[in-house]
CSV table of C-alpha atoms and ligand atoms in Angstrom, one decimal:
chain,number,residue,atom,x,y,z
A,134,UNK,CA,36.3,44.6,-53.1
A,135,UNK,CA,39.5,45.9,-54.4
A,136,UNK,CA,41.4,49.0,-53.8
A,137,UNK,CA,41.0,51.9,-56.3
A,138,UNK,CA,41.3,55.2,-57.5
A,139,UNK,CA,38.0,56.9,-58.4
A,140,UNK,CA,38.7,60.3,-59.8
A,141,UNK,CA,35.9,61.8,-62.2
A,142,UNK,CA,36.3,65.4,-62.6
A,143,UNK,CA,33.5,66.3,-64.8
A,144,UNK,CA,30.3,68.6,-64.1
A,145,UNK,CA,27.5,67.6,-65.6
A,146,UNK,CA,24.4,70.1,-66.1
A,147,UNK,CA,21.9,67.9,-66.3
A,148,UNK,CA,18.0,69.3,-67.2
A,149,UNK,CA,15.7,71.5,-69.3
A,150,UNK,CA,17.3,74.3,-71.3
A,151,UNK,CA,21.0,73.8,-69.9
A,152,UNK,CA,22.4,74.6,-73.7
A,153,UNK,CA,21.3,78.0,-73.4
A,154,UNK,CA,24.6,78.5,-70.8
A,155,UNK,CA,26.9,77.0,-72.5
A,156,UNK,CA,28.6,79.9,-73.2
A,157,UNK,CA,28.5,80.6,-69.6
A,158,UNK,CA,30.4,77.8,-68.7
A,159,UNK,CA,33.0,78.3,-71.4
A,160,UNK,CA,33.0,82.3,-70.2
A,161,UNK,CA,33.3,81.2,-66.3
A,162,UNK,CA,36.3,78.9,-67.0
A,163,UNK,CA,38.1,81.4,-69.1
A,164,UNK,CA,37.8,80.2,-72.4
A,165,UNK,CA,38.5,82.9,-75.5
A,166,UNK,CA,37.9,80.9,-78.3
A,167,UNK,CA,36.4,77.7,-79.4
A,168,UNK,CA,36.4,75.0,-81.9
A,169,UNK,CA,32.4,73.8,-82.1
A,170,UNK,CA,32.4,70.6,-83.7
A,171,UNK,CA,29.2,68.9,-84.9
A,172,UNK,CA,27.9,66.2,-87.0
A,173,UNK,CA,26.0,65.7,-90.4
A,174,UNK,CA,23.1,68.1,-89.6
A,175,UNK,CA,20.6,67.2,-87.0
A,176,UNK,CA,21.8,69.9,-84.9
A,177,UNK,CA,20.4,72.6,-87.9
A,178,UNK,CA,17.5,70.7,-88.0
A,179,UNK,CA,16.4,70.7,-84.8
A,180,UNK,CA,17.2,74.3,-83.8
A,181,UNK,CA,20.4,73.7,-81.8
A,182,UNK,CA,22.7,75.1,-83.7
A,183,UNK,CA,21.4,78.6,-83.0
A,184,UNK,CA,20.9,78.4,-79.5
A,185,UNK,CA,24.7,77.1,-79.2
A,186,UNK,CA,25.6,80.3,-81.3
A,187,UNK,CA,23.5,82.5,-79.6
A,188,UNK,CA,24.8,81.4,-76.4
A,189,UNK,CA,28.4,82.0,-77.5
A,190,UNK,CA,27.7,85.4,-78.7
A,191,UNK,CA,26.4,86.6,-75.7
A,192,UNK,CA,29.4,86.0,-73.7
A,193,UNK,CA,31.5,86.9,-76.0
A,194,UNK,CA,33.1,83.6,-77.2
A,195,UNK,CA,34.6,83.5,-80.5
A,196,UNK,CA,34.4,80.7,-82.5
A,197,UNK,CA,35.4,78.5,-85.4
A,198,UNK,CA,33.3,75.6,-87.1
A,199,UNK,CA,34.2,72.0,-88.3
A,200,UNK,CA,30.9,70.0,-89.1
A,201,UNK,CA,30.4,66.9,-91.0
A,202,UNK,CA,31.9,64.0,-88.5
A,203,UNK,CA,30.4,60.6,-89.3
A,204,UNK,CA,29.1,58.2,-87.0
A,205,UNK,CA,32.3,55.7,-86.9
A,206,UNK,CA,34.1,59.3,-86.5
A,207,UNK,CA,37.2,59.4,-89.3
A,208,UNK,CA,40.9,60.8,-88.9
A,209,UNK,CA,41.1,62.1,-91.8
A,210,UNK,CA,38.2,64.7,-90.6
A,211,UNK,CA,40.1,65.1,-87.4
A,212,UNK,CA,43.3,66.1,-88.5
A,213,UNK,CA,41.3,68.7,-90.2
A,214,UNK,CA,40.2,69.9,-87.2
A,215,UNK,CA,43.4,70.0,-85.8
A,216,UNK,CA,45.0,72.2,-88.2
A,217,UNK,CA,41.9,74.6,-87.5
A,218,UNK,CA,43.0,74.6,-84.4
A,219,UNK,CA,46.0,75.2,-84.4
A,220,UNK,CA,46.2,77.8,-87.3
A,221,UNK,CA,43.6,80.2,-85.5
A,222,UNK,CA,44.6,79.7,-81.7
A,223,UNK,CA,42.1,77.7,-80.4
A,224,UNK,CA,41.7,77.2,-76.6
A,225,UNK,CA,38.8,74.9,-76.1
A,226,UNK,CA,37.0,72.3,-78.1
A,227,UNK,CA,33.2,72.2,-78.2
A,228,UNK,CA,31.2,68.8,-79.2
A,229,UNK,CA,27.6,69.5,-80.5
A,230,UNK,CA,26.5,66.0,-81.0
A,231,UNK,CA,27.1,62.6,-79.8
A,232,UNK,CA,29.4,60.3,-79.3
A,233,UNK,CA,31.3,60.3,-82.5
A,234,UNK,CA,31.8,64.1,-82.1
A,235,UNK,CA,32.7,64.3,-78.9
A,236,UNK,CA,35.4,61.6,-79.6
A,237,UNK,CA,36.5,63.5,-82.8
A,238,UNK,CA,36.6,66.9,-80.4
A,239,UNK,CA,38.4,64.8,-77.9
A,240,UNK,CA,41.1,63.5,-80.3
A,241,UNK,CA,41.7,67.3,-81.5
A,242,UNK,CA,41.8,68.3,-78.4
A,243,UNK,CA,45.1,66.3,-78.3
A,244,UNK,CA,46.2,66.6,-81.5
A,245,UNK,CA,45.9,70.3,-81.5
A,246,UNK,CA,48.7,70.1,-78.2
A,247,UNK,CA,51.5,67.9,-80.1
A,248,UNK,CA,53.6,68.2,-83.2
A,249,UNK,CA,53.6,64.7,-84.3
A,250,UNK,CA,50.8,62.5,-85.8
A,251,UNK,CA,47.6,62.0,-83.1
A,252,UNK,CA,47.0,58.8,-84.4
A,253,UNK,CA,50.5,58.3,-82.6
A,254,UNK,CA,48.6,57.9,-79.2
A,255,UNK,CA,46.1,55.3,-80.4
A,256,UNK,CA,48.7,53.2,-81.3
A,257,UNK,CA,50.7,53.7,-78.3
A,258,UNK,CA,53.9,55.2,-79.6
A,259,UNK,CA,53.4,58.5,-77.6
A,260,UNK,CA,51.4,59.6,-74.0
A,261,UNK,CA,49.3,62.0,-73.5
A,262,UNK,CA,51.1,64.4,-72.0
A,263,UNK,CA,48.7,67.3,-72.7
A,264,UNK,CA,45.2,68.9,-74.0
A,265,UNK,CA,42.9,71.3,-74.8
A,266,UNK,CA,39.9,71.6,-72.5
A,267,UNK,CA,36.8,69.7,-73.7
A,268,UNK,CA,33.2,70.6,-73.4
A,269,UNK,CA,30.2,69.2,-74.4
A,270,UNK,CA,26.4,69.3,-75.2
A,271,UNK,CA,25.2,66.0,-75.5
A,272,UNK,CA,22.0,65.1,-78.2
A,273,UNK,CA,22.0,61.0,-78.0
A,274,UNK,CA,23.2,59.4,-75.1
A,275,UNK,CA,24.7,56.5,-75.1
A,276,UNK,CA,28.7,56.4,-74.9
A,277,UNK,CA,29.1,58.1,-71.6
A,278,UNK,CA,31.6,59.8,-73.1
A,279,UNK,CA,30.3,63.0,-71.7
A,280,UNK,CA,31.6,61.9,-68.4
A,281,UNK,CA,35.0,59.7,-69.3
A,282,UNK,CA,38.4,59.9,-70.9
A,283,UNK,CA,38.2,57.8,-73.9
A,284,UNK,CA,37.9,58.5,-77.6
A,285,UNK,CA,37.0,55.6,-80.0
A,286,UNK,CA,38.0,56.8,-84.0
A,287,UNK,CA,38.7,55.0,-87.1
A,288,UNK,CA,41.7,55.6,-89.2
A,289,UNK,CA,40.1,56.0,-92.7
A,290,UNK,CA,43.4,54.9,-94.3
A,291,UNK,CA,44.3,51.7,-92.1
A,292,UNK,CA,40.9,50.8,-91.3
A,293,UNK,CA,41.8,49.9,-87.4
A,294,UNK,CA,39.4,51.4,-84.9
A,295,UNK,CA,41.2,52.5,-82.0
A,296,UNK,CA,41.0,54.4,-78.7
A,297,UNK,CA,42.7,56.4,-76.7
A,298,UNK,CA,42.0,57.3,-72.7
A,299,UNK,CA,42.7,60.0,-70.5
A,300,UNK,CA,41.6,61.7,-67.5
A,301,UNK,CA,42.9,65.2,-69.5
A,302,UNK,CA,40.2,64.2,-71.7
A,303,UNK,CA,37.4,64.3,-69.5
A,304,UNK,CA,35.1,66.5,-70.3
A,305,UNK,CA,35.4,70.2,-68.2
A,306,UNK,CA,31.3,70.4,-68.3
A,307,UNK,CA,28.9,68.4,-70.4
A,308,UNK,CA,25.6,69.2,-70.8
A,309,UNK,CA,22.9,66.7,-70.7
A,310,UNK,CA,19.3,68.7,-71.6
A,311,UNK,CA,17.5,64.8,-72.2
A,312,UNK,CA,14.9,67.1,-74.8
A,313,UNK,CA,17.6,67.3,-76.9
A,314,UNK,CA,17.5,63.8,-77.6
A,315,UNK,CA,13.5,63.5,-79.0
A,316,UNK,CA,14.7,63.4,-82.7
A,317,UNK,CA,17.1,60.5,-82.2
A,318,UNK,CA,15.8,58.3,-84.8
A,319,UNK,CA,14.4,54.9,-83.4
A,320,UNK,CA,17.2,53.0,-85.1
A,321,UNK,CA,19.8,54.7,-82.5
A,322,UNK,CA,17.6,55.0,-79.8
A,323,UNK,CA,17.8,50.9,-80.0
A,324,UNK,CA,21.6,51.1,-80.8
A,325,UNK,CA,22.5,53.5,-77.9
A,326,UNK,CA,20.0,50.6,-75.8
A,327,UNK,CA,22.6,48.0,-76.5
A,328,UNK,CA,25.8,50.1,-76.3
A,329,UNK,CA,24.7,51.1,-72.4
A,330,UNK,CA,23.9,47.5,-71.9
A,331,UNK,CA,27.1,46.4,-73.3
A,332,UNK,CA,29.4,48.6,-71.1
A,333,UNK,CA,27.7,47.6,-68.2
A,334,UNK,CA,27.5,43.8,-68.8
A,335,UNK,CA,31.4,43.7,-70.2
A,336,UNK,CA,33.2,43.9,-66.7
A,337,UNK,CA,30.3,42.3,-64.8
A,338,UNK,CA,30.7,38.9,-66.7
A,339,UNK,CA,34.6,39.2,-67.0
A,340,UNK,CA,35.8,40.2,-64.2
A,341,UNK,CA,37.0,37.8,-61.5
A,342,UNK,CA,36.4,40.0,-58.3
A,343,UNK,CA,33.3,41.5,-58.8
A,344,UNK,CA,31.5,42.7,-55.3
A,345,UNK,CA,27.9,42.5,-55.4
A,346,UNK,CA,27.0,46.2,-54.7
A,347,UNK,CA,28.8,46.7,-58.5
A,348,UNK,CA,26.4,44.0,-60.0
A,349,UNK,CA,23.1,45.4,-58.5
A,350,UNK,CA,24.0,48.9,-60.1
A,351,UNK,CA,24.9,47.4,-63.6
A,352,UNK,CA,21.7,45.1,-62.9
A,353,UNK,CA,19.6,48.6,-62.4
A,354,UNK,CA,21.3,50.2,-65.7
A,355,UNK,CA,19.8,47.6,-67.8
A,356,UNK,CA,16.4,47.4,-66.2
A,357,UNK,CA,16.5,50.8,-66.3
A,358,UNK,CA,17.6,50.9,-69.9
A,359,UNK,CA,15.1,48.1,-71.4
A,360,UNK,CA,12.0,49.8,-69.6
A,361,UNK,CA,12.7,53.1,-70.9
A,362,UNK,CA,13.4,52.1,-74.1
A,363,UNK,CA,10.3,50.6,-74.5
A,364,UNK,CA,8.3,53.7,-73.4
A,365,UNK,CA,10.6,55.4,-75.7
A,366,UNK,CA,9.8,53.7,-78.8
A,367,UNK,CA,6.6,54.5,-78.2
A,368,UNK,CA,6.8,57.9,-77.4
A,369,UNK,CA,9.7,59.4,-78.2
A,370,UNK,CA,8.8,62.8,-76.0
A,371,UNK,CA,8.4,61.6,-72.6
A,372,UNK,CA,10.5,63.4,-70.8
A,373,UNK,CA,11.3,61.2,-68.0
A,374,UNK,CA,11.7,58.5,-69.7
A,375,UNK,CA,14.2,60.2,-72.0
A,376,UNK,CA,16.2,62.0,-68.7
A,377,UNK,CA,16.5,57.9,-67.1
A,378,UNK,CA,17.9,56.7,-70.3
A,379,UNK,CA,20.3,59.2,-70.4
A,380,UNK,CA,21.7,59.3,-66.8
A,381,UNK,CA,21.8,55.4,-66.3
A,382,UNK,CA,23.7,55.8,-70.4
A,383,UNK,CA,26.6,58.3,-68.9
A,384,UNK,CA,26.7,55.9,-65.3
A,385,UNK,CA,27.4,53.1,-67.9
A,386,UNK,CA,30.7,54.1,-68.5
A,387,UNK,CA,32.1,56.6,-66.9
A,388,UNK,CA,34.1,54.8,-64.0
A,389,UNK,CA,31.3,53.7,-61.3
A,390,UNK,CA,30.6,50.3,-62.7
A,391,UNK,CA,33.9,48.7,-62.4
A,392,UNK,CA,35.3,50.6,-59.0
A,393,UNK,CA,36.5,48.1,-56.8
A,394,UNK,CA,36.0,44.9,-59.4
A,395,UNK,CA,39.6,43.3,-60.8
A,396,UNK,CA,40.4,41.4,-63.7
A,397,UNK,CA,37.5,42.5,-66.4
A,398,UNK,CA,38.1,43.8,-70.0
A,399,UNK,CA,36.0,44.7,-73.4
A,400,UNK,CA,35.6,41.2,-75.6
A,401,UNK,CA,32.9,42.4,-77.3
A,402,UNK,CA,33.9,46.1,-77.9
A,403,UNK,CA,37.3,44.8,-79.5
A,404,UNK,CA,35.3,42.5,-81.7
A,405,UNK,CA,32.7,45.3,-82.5
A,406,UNK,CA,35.5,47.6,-83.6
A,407,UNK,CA,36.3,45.3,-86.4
A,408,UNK,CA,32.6,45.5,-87.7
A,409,UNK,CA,32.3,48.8,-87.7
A,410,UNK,CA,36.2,49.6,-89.0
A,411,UNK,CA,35.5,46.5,-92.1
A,412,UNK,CA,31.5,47.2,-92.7
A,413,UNK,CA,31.0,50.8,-91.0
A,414,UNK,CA,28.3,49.1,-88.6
A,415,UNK,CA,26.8,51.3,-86.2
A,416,UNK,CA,28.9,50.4,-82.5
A,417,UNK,CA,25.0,49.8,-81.1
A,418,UNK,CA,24.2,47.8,-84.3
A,419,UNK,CA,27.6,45.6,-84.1
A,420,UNK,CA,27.2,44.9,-80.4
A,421,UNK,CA,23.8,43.8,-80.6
A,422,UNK,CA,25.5,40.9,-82.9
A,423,UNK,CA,28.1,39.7,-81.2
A,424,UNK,CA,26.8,40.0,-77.5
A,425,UNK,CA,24.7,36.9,-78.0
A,426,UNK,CA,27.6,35.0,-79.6
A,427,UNK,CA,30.1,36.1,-77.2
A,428,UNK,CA,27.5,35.4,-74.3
A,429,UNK,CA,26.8,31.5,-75.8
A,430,UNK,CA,31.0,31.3,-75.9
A,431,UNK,CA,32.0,32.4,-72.6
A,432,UNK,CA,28.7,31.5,-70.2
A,433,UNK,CA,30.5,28.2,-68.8
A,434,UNK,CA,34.2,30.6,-68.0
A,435,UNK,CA,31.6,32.7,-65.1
A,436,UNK,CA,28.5,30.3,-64.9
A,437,UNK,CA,27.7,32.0,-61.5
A,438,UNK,CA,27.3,35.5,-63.2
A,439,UNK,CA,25.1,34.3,-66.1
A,440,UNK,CA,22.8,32.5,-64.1
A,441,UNK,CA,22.5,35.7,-61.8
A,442,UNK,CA,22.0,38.3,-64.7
A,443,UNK,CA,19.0,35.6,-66.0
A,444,UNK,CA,17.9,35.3,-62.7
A,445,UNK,CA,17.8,39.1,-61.8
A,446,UNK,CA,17.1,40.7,-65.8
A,447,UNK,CA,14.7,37.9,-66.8
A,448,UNK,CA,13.7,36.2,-63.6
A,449,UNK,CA,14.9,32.8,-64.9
A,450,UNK,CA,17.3,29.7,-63.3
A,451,UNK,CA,18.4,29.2,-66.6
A,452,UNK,CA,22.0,31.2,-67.9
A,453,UNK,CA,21.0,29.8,-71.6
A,454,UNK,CA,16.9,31.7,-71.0
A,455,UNK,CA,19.2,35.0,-70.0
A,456,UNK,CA,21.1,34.8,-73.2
A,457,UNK,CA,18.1,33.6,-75.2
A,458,UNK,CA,15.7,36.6,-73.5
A,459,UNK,CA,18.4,39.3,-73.7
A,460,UNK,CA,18.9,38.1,-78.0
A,461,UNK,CA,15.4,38.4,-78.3
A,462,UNK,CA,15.1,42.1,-77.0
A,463,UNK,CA,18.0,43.0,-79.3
A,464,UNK,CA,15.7,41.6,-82.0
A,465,UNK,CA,12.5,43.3,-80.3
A,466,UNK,CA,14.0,46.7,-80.2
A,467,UNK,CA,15.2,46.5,-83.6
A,468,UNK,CA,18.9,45.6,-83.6
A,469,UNK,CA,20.3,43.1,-85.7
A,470,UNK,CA,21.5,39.8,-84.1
A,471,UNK,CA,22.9,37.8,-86.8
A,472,UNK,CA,26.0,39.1,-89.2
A,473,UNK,CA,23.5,38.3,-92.2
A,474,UNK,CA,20.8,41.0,-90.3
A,475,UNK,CA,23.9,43.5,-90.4
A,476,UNK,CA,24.4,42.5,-94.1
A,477,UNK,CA,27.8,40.6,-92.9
A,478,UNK,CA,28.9,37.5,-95.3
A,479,UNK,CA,29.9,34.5,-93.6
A,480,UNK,CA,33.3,34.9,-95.7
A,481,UNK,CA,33.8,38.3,-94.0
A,482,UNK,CA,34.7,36.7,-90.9
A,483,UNK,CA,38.2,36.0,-91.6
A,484,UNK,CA,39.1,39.1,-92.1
A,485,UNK,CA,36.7,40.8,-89.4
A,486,UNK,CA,39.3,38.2,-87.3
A,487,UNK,CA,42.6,39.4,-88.3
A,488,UNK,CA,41.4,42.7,-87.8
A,489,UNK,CA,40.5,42.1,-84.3
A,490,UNK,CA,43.1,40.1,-83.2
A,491,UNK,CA,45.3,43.6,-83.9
A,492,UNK,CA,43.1,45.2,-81.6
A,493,UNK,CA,43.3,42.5,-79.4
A,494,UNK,CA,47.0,43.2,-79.2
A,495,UNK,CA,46.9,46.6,-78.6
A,496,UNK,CA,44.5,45.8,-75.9
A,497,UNK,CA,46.7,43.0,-74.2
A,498,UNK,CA,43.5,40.4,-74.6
A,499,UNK,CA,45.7,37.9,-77.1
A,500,UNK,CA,46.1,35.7,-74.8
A,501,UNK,CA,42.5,34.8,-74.6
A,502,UNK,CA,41.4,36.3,-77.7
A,503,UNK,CA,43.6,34.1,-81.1
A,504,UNK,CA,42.3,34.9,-84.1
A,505,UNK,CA,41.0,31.1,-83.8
A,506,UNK,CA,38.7,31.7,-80.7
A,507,UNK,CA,37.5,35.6,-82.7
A,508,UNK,CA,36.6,33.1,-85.5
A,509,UNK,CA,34.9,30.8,-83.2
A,510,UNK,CA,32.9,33.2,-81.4
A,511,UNK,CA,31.8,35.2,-85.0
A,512,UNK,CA,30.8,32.0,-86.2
A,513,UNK,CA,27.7,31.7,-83.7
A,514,UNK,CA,26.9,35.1,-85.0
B,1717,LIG,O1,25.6,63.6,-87.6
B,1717,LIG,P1,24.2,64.0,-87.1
B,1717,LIG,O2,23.4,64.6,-88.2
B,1717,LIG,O3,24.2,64.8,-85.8
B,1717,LIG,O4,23.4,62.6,-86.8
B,1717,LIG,C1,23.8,61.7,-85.8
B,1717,LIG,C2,24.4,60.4,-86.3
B,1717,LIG,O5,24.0,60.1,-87.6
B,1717,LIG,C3,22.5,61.3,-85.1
B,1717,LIG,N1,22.1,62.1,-84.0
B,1717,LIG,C4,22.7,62.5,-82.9
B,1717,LIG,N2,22.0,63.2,-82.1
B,1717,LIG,C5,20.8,63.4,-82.7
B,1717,LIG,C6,20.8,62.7,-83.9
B,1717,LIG,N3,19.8,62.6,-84.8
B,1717,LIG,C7,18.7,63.3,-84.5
B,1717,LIG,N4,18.6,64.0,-83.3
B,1717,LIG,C8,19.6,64.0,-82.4
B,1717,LIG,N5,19.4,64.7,-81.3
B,1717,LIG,O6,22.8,60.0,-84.6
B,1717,LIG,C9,23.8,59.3,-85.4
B,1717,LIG,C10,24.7,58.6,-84.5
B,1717,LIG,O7,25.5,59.5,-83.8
B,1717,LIG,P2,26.9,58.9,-83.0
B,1717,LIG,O8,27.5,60.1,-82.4
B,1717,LIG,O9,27.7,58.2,-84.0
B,1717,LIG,O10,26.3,57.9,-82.0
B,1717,LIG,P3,26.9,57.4,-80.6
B,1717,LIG,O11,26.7,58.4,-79.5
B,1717,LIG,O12,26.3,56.1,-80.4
B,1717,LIG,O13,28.4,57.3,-80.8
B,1717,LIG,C11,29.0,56.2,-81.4
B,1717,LIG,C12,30.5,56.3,-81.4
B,1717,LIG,O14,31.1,56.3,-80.1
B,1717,LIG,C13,32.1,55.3,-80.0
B,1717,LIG,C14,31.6,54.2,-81.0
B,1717,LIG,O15,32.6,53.3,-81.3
B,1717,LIG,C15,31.1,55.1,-82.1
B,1717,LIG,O16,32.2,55.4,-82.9
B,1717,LIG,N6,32.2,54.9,-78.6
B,1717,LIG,C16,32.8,55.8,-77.7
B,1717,LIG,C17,33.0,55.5,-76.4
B,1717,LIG,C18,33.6,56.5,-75.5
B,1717,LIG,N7,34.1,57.6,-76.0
B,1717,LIG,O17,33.7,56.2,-74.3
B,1717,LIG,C19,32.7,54.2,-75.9
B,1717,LIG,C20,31.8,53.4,-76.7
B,1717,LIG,O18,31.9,52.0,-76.4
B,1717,LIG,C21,31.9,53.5,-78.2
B,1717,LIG,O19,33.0,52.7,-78.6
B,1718,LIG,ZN1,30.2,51.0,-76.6
């Protein structure tokens, strides 16, 4: 095991009804005045809106609104939260949502701090230096970024996906009431399936010190993940099964899985990104179709690892029956597998390519990852 640096200052309120205090925990840490930022409507829909309200009214919390962020969260919509921000001295930033909000409240949380362009940070021409504090009240759980630094966005007008991490974007307190998550439509609940598993699976095949206590918790995130997602489908109100998903979801990514390993990185997130950014793919959705072709690609470069994850997940010998078994509950749960099943041409994978290969840049992976081998690895998707 290596040495690291865990720091994770988020509080999570985990359980029943936690919503109802979040103007309590806005009130206790001084906060005057929020920006509540929300998605496309499930949060009128399904009553949350006025308890959120109601909540901030009784403690006294004024507030101003920016709804409508997409799933594949857009600049354009951000910098329009930032100027709200600014213009009507804002000193917190409240995401109603999931992960697409709390990444849009998380990039105007920055934004709203520095004079420049915010897109400035994703493309590493300035650090953040500084932000405003971030809460949250989760309804799908998937990204962990209720308990982590990062922001994923998509410029609208370059079409790069990009991210940005910080520990001063942790969230101050995220809320994690699991009953919030019931309506989650069955085509995200399967998404949010394969994001957790991606996050946990990225660092545990890549990385080249990787002690065993790290693989038996990733190992227990997926169980955990496929088992409740199955009751889920089923019955989208069991509680239990709901209040799993989503804590074994925020330890997918928030710092825990890859304490102490060396040497891993994202392939499949930074070829995802390109799906999304050319063919606005949901993340879940794009995962669920290169994983399998990224798995088939790379098995020989840790054959020890993918015969252990078959072995442990699937309770095979065989790395190729992991791959096989783990592409066939993609399929199962209702994720696409193929680019055709994602409504991808063939032809699009040139430019899916280039685009990555930027990414790839940004993220110092172009050594491994040429345009050639992103080619190579899309065309077994
Ligand atoms: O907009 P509304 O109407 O709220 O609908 C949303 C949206 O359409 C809906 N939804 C959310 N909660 C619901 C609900 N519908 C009914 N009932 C509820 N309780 O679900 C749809 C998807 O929401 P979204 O926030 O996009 O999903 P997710 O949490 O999967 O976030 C995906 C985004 O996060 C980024 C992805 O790239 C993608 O842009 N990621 C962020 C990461 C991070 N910050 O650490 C890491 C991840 O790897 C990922 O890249
Ligand atoms: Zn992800």
């Amino acid at each position: 095991m290596n040495n690291f640096t865990y720091y994770n200052p988020t509080k999570i309120e985990f359980g029943k009804e936690k919503e109802k205090n979040i103007g309590e925990y806005l009130k206790q840490a001084d906060v005057k005045k929020v920006l509540l930022v929300y998605g496309g409507g499930s949060v009128k829909k399904n009553g949350l809106y006025e308890k959120i309200i109601d909540s901030l009214n009784k403690n006294n919390i004024e507030f101003e609104e920016l709804s409508g962020v997409v799933s594949n969260p857009l600049l354009s919509k951000i910098n329009e939260g930032i100027n709200l921000a600014k213009e009507n001295k804002i000193s917190a930033v409240l995401a109603v949502g999931g992960g697409s909000v709390v990444d849009s409240a998380k990039s105007i949380a920055v934004g709203a701090k520095y004079d420049g362009d915010v897109w400035d940070f994703f493309i590493n021409k300035s650090q953040i230096m500084e932000a405003l504090p971030v809460f949250t009240v989760m309804t799908l759980s998937a990204t962990a970024s209720e308990m982590n630094g990062n922001a994923v966005i998509m410029n609208d007008e370059t079409k790069q996906k990009y991210s940005i991490a910080s520990v001063l974007l942790n969230p101050v307190v995220s809320v994690i009431n699991p009953e919030l998550m019931a309506t989650v439509s069955k085509e995200y609940l399967a998404y949010s399936a394969v994001d957790v598993i991606a996050h946990s699976i990225e660092v545990y095949f890549t990385a080249k010190v990787h002690p065993h206590f790290n693989s038996r918790i990733v190992e227990s995130i997926i169980k955990t993940i496929m088992e409740t997602t199955e009751v889920l489908l089923e019955n989208p109100n069991d509680y239990n099964a709901r209040a799993e998903f989503a804590w074994a979801a925020t330890q997918g990514l928030n710092g825990l899985t890859p304490a102490g390993t060396e040497g891993g990185n994202f392939p499949n997130h930074m070829i995802e990104h390109s799906l999304s950014a050319l063919y606005n793919v949901a993340h879940g959705a794009g995962l669920a179709v290169v994983i399998p072709a990224w798995m088939k690609w790379y098995k020989e470069q840790n054959i020890s690892q993918f015969k252990r994850f078959a072995r442990e997940i699937f309770n095979s010998d065989d790395e190729n029956v992991g791959i096989e078994k783990l592409e066939q509950w993609f399929n199962k749960i209702g994720a696409p597998i193929t680019l055709s099943d994602a409504n991808i041409p063939k032809e699009g994978i040139g430019s899916l390519a280039e685009n990555a290969y930027e990414t790839s840049k940004v993220w110092g992976m172009d050594k491994i990852y040429s345009k050639e081998i992103i080619v190579e690895i899309l065309e077994k998707a």
